[in-house]
Amino acid sequence: AKAAAKAAAEAEAKAAAKAAAKAAKAEAEAAAEAEAKAAAEVPWAVSAGDKAKYDKIFAQMQPEEGRVSGSKVAPVLKRSDLSNELLRDVWNLVDVAQDGQLDADYFAVAMHLTMRAKRGAALPERLPPELIPPKHRPYNQMARLNLD
């Protein structure tokens, strides 16, 4: 009887620990979703006027399937007279797919960062939510998937 009671108590403790872990996981997932949703709602740092200007430059680079290569972007960014090291850091921030190509939105972010650096602002270590193009934000991507 003692062994049965001990086994029951151990099983109950395991079940309680499992329930607590499940609740903690659910809480963490809810917090992560809330954070992603909040990040999705942060206004984009690239103004509509700047975006229109950068889109014209992007179009002049003759994008293929909506993307341009680093070899086409480099001469445009080099016009800023920033150091190659700084421009490489800009590129590493915006080439999020690490495929050597940018779409129009990430090109706009590259131009925005370049102009900020030209005015003396430090580059961020990673892109903050306001510099991630709205259509590339995880929550917005999830929302689009749910609409399909």
CSV table of C-alpha atoms in Angstrom, one decimal, residues 13-66:
chain,number,residue,atom,x,y,z
A,13,ALA,CA,4.1,15.3,-9.0
A,14,LYS,CA,5.1,14.5,-12.6
A,15,ALA,CA,1.7,15.5,-13.9
A,16,ALA,CA,1.8,18.8,-11.9
A,17,ALA,CA,5.3,19.5,-13.3
A,18,LYS,CA,4.2,18.7,-16.8
A,19,ALA,CA,1.1,21.0,-16.5
A,20,ALA,CA,3.3,23.8,-15.1
A,21,ALA,CA,5.8,23.4,-18.0
A,22,LYS,CA,2.9,23.5,-20.5
A,23,ALA,CA,1.5,26.6,-18.9
A,24,ALA,CA,4.9,28.3,-18.9
A,25,LYS,CA,5.3,27.4,-22.6
A,26,ALA,CA,1.9,28.8,-23.5
A,27,GLU,CA,2.6,32.0,-21.5
A,28,ALA,CA,6.0,32.4,-23.4
A,29,GLU,CA,4.3,31.8,-26.7
A,30,ALA,CA,1.6,34.3,-25.9
A,31,ALA,CA,4.3,36.9,-24.9
A,32,ALA,CA,6.2,36.2,-28.1
A,33,GLU,CA,3.1,36.7,-30.2
A,34,ALA,CA,2.2,39.9,-28.4
A,35,GLU,CA,5.8,41.2,-28.9
A,36,ALA,CA,5.6,40.2,-32.7
A,37,LYS,CA,2.2,41.9,-33.0
A,38,ALA,CA,3.5,45.1,-31.3
A,39,ALA,CA,6.5,45.1,-33.6
A,40,ALA,CA,4.2,44.7,-36.6
A,41,GLU,CA,2.4,47.9,-35.6
A,42,VAL,CA,5.6,50.0,-35.1
A,43,PRO,CA,5.6,52.7,-37.9
A,44,TRP,CA,8.3,52.1,-40.5
A,45,ALA,CA,11.2,54.5,-40.2
A,46,VAL,CA,11.4,55.0,-43.9
A,47,SER,CA,9.1,57.8,-44.8
A,48,ALA,CA,6.7,57.6,-47.8
A,49,GLY,CA,8.6,60.4,-49.5
A,50,ASP,CA,12.0,58.7,-49.1
A,51,LYS,CA,10.5,55.3,-50.1
A,52,ALA,CA,9.2,56.9,-53.4
A,53,LYS,CA,12.7,58.4,-54.0
A,54,TYR,CA,14.4,55.1,-53.3
A,55,ASP,CA,11.9,53.1,-55.4
A,56,LYS,CA,12.9,55.3,-58.4
A,57,ILE,CA,16.6,54.5,-57.8
A,58,PHE,CA,15.7,50.8,-57.4
A,59,ALA,CA,13.8,50.7,-60.7
A,60,GLN,CA,16.8,52.3,-62.5
A,61,MET,CA,18.9,49.3,-61.4
A,62,GLN,CA,16.7,47.0,-63.5
A,63,PRO,CA,15.6,44.5,-60.9
A,64,GLU,CA,15.0,40.9,-61.9
A,65,GLU,CA,12.0,39.3,-60.3
A,66,GLY,CA,11.7,42.3,-58.0
